[in-house]
Coordinates of C-alpha atoms in Angstrom, one line a residue:
X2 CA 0.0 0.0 0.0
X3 CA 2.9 2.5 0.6
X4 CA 4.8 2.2 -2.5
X5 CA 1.5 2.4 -4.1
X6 CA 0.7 6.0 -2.5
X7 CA 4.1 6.8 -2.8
X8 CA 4.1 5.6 -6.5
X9 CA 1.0 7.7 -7.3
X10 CA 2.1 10.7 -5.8
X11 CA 5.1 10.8 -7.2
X12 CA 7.5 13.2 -5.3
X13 CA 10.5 15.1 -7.3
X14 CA 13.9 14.8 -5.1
X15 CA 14.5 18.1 -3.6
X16 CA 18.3 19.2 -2.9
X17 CA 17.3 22.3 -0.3
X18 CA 17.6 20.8 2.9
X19 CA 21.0 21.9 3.0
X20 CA 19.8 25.3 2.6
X21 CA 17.5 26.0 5.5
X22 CA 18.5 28.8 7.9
X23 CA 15.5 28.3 9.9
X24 CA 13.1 26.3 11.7
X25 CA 10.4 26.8 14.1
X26 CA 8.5 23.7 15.9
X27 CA 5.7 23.8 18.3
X28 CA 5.7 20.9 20.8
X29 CA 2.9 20.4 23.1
X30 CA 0.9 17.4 24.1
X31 CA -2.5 16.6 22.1
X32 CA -5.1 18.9 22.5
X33 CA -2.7 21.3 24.1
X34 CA -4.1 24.1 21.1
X35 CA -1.5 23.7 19.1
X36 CA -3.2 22.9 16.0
X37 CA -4.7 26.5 16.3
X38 CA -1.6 28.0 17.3
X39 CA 0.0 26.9 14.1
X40 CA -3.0 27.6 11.7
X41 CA -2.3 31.2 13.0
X42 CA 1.3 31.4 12.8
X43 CA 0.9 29.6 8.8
X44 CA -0.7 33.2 7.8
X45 CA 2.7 34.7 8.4
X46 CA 4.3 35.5 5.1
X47 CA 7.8 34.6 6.3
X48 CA 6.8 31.2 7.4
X49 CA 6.2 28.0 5.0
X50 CA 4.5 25.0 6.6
X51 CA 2.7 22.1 5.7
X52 CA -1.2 21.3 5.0
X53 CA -0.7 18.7 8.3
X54 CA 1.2 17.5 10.2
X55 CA 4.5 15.1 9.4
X56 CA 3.1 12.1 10.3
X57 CA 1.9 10.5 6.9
X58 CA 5.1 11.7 5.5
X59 CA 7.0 9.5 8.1
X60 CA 4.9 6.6 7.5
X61 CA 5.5 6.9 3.2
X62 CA 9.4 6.9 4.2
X63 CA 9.6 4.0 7.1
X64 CA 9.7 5.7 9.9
X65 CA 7.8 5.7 13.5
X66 CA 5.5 3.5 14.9
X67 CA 5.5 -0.4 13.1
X68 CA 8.4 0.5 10.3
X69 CA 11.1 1.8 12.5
X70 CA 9.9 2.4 16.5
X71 CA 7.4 0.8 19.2
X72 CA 6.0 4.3 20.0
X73 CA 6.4 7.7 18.5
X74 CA 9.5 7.5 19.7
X75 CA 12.1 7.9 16.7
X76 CA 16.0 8.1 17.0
X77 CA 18.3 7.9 13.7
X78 CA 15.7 8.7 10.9
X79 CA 15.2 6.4 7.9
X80 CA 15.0 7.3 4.1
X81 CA 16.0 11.2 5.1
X82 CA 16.5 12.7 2.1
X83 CA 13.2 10.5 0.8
X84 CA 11.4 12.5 4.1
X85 CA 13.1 15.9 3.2
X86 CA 11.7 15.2 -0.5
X87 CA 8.2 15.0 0.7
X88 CA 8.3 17.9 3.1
X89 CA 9.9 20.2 0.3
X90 CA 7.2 18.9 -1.9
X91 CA 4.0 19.7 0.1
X92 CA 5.4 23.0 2.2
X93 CA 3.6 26.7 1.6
X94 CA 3.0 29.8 1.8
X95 CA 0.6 32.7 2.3
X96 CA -1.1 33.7 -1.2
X97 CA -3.1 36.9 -1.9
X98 CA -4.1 34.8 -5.3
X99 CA -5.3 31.2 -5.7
X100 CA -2.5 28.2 -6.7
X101 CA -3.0 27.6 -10.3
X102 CA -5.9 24.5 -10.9
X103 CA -3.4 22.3 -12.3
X104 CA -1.5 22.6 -8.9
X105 CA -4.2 22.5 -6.7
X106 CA -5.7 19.2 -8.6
X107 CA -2.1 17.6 -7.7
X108 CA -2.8 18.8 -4.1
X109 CA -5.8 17.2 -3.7
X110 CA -4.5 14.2 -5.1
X111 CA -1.7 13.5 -2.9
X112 CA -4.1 14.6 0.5
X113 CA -6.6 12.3 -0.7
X114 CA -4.0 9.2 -1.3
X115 CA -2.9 9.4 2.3
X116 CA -6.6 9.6 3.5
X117 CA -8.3 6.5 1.9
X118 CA -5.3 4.8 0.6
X119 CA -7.3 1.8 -0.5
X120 CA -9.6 3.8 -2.0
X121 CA -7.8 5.8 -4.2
X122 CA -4.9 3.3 -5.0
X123 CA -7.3 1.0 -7.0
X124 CA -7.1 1.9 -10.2
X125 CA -10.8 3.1 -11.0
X126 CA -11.3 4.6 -7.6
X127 CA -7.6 6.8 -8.2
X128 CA -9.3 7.6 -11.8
X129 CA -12.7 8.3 -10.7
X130 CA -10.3 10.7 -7.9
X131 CA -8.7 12.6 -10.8
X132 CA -12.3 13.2 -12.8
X133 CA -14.2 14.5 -9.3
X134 CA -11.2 16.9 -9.0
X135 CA -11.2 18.0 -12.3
X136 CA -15.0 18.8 -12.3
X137 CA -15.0 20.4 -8.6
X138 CA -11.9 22.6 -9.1
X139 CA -13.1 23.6 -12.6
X140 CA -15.8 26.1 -11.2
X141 CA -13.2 28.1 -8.7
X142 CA -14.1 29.9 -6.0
X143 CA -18.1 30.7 -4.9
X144 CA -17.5 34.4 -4.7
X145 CA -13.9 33.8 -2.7
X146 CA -15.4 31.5 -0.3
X147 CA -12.6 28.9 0.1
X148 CA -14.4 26.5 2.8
X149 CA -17.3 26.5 0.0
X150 CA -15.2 25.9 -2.5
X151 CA -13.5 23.1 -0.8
X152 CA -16.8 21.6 0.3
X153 CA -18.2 21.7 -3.3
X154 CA -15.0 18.9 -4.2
X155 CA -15.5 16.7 -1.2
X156 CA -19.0 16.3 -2.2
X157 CA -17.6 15.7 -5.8
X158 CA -15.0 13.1 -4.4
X159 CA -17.2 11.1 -2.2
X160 CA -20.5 11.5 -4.6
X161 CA -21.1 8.0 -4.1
X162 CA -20.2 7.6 -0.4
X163 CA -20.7 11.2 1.0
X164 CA -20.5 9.7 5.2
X165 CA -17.2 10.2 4.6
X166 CA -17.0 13.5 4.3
X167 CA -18.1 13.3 8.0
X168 CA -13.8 12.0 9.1
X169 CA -12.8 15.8 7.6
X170 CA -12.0 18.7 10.2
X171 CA -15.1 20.7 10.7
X172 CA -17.6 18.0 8.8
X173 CA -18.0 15.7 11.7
X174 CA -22.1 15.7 12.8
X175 CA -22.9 17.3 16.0
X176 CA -23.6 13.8 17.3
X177 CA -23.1 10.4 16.4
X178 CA -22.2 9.5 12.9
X179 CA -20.7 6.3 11.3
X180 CA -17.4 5.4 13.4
X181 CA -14.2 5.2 11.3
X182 CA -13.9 2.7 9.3
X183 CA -11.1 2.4 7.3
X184 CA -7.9 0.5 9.2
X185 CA -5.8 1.3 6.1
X186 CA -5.0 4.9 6.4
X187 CA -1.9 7.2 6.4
X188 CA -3.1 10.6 7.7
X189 CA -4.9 10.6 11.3
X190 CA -8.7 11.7 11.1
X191 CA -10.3 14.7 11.5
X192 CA -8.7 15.0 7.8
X193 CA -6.9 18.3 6.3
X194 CA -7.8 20.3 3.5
X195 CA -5.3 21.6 0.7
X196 CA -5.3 25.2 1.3
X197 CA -5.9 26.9 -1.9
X198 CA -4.7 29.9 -1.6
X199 CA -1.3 29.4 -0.9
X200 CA 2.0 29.3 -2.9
X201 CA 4.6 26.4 -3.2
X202 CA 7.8 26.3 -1.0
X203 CA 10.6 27.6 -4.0
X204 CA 14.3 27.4 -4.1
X205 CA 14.2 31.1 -3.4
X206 CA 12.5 30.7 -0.4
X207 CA 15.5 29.2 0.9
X208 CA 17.5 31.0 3.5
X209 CA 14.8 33.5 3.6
X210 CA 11.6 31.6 5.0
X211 CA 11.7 30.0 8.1
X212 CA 9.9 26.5 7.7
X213 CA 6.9 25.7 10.8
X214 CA 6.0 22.5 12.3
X215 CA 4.0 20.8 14.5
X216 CA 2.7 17.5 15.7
X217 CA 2.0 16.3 19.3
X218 CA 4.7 13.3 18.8
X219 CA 7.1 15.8 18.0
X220 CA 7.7 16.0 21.8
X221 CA 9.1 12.4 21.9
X222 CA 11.2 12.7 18.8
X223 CA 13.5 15.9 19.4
X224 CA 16.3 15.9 17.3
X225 CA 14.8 14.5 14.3
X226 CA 14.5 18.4 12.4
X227 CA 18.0 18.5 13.4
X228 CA 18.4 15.4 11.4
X229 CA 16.9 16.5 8.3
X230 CA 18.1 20.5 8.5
X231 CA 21.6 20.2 9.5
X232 CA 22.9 23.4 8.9
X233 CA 19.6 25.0 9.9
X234 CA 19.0 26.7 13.7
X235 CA 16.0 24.8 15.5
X236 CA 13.6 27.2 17.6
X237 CA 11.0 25.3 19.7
X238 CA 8.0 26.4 21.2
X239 CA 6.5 24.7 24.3
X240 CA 3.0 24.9 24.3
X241 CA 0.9 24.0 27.4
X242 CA -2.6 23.7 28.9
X243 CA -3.6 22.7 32.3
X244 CA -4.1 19.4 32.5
X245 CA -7.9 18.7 33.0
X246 CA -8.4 20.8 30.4
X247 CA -6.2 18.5 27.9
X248 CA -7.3 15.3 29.7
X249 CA -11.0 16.0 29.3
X250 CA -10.3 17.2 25.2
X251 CA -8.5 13.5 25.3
X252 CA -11.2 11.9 26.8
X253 CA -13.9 13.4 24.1
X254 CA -11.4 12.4 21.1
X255 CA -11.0 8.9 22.3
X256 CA -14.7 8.4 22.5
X257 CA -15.3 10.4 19.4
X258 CA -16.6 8.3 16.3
X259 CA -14.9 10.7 13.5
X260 CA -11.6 11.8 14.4
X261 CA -7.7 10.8 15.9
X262 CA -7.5 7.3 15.3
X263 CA -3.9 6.8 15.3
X264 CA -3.6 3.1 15.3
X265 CA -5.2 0.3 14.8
X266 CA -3.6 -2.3 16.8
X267 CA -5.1 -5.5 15.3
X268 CA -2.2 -5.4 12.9
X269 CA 0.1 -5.4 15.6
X270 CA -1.6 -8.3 17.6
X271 CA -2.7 -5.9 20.8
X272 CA -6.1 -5.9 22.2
X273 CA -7.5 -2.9 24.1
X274 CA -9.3 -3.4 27.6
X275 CA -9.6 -0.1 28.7
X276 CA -12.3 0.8 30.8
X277 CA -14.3 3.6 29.9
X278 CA -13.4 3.3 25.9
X279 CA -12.6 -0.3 25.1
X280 CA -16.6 -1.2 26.7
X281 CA -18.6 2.0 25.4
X282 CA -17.4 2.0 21.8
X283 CA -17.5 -0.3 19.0
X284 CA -14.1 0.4 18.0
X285 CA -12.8 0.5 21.2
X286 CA -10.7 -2.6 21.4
X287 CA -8.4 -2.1 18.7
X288 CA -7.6 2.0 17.4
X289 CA -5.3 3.9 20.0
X290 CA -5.8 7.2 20.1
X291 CA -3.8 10.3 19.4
X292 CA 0.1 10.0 20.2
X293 CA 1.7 6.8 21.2
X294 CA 3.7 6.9 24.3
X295 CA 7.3 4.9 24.8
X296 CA 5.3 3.6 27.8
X297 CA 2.0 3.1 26.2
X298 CA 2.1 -0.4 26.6
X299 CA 1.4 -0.4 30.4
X300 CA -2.0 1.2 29.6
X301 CA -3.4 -1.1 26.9
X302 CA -5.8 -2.0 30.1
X303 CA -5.8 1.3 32.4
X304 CA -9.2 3.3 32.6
X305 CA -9.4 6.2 30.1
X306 CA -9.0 8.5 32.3
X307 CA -5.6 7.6 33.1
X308 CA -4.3 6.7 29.9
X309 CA -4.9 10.4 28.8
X310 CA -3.7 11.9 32.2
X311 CA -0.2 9.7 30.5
X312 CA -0.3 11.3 27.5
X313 CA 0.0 14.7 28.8
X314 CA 2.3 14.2 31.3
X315 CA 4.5 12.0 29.2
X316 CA 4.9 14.3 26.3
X317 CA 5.6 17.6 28.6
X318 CA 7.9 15.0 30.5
X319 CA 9.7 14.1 26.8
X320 CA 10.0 18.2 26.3
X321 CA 11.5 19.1 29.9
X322 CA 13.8 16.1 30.0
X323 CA 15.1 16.8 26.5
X324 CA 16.5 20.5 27.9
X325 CA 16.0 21.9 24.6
X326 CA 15.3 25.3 25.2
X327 CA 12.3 26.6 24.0
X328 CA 9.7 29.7 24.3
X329 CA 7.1 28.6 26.8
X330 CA 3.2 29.4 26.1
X331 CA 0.0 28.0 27.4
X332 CA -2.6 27.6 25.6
X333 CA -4.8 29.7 28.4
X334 CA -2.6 32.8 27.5
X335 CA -3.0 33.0 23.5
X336 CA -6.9 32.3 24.6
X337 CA -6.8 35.3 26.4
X338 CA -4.9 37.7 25.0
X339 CA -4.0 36.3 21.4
X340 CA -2.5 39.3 20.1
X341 CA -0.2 39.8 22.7
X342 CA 1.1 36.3 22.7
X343 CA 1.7 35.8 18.8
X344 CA 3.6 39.4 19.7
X345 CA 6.2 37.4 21.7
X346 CA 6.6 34.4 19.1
X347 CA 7.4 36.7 16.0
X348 CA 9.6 39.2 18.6
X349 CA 11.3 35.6 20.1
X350 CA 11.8 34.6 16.3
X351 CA 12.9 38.1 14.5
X352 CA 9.6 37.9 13.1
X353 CA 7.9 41.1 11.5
X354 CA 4.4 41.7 13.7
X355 CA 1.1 39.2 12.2
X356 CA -2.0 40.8 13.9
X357 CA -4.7 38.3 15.7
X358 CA -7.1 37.1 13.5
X359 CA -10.7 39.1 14.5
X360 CA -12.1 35.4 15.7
X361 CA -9.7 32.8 16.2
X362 CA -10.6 29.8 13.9
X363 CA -11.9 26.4 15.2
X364 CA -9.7 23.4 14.2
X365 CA -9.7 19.9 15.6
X366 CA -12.4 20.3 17.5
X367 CA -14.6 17.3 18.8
X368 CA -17.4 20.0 20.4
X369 CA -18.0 23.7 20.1
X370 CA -15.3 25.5 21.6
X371 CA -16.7 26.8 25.4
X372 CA -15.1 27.7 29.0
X373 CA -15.0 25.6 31.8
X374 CA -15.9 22.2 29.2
X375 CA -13.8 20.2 31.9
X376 CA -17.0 20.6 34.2
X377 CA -18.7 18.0 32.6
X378 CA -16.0 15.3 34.7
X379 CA -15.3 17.9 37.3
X380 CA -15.2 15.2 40.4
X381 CA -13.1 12.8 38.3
X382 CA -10.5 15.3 36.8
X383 CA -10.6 17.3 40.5
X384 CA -9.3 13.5 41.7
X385 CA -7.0 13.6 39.4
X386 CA -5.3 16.5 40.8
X387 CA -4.6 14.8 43.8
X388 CA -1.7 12.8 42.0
X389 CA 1.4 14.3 43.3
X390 CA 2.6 13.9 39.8
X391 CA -0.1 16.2 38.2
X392 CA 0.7 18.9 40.8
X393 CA 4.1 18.9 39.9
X394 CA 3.9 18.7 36.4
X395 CA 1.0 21.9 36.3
X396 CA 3.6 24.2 38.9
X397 CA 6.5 22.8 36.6
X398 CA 4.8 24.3 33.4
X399 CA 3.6 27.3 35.4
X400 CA -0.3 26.7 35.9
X401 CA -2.1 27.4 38.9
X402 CA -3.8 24.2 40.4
X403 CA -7.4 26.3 40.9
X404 CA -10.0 25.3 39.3
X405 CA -11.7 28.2 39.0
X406 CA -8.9 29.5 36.7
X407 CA -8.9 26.7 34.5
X408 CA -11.0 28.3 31.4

């Protein structure tokens, strides 16, 4: 199935690795806010990123979890140059004016390979691919509207089977929903979009453009943009949230139907008992959930709860214990004062200014955004807190362990 994505996609080698100055990564653990904080940053002109995260992209060259680790974990990368070819190949920038239709069709393409690989790899469904996008893209933009636009080709793409349009960021139903599916898959659901009004990444770029990343697992694999930009410097930033805040966003993607199945552990001969997810959901016995832990073996049977109260504390663990240094935010202070906080990550990066966005976007979301949503398990999370670890991870990341401060 991977050399038949990779095949189809069909990625030119890139020689500009070598020529990176700079490179900016968030780490944070899941549902820490980052995947806001970097839609943000991505509307700076100076900064090229990517459409998602690296995952897929390690998965197409043989690296992380069942090609080349046990967890997210990764040490010497594999296929480098092969991973440097693919970055290169999807990275972009801010456009004033939409990415020409031939360009945008390849886009699509390549999104759509890693998001129903056994879909699109069979040869009628990957021409029946190529047709819908020609038809959808054909008719541009409904008066500038990109969301519209980018609606009007899913429902073009998935004509025949439009539930799954549902495993796309924003298109989930407001409850319930056909649960995911599909154990062959690259990306991790909710699915990206190909942004349309951005450029390509261009030799000129170069030198000039520092490149942005970020992914959850990124905290358990520091060192690896070192790996593939060795003459470039690395700038982290350490995103945090409190943690019943993060727990209780894990707790609602675990049992969500649509979105952040990471793995599905039937090809790797594990079975899930975990209390509270492995006997309230169908697919609860088999797909982890979000990132993948070095120890995430000793909670194939631990209640929910605890195996996301791991999962924070283990990735802010990874980032501490690395001692890369890095410009700590929390997700609490962008919330609250969003202007002034992307103020100190283009002043800490020799950034020009990028204003706040009037309304922040919603991204990754499993429920409306709202304060105070870790109410709904306030006795559980509250007991939680007891954990003499939790209390000195929050005072080691700088929150307060009152509740009522935690919005």
């Amino acid at each position: 199935m991977i050399a038949a994505v990779n095949r189809l996609r069909g990625v030119a080698r890139s020689d500009l690795a070598g020529a990176v100055g700079d490179v900016v990564v968030i780490l944070g653990s899941s549902r820490s806010g980052s995947s806001l904080l970097k839609k943000v940053l991505a509307g700076h002109p100076d900064l090229a990123s990517l459409d998602g995260e690296i995952d897929p992209l390690l998965a197409l060259t043989g690296n992380g979890f069942g090609f080349s680790a046990d967890s997210d974990a990764i040490g010497a990368l594999r296929n480098a140059e092969a991973l440097a070819d693919n970055i290169f190949d999807e990275l972009s920038l801010p456009s004033a004016s939409c990415a020409s239709l031939e360009l945008l069709k390849r886009r699509w393409e390549k999104r759509c390979l890693l998001q129903f690989p056994a879909l699109f790899t069979e040869e009628e469904g990957h021409a029946g691919l190529l047709r819908a996008l020609e038809q959808g893209l054909a008719g541009g933009p409904d008066g500038g509207d990109e969301r519209q636009w980018q609606a009007r080709v899913l429902a073009g793409v998935f004509r025949a089977a439009p539930w799954r349009i549902d495993y796309y960021d924003g298109s989930a139903p407001a409850a319930g929903g056909p649960s995911f599916g599909a154990s062959l898959k690259i990306e991790e659901p909710p699915f990206v979009l190909p942004q349309h009004y951005r450029r390509p990444y261009a030799a000129a770029d170069a030198g000039r453009k520092m490149l942005l990343f970020k992914a959850p697992a990124d905290a358990y694999r520091i060192g690896m943009y070192e790996q593939l930009f060795p003459r470039a410097r690395i700038h982290y930033l350490h995103l945090s949230r409190g943690y019943a805040q993060s727990v209780n966003g894990l707790m609602d993607g675990w049992l969500s139907p649509q979105g952040f199945f990471a793995h599905d552990l039937r090809r790797h001969g594990v079975r899930l008992a975990i209390p509270g997810y492995s006997d309230k959901v169908p697919f609860g016995a088999h797909w982890w959930k979000f990132d993948l832990p070095p120890n995430w073996r000793d909670f194939t049977s631990m209640p929910l709860e605890r195996v996301c109260l791991n999962q924070w504390l283990s990735a802010h663990r990874a980032i501490l214990d690395s001692g890369v240094t890095a410009l700590r935010l929390s997700f609490e202070e962008f919330m609250a004062a969003p202007a002034a906080c992307l103020a100190r990550v283009t002043k800490h990066l020799g950034l020009a200014p990028l204003a706040a966005p009037a309304a922040l976007p919603v991204t990754m979301a499993t429920d409306a955004p709202a304060p105070m949503r870790w109410k709904k398990r306030e006795a559980l999370l509250l007991e939680l807190g007891e954990r003499r670890e939790v209390r000195a991870m929050m005072a080691a990341l700088g929150h307060p362990m009152r509740p009522e401060a935690w919005r």
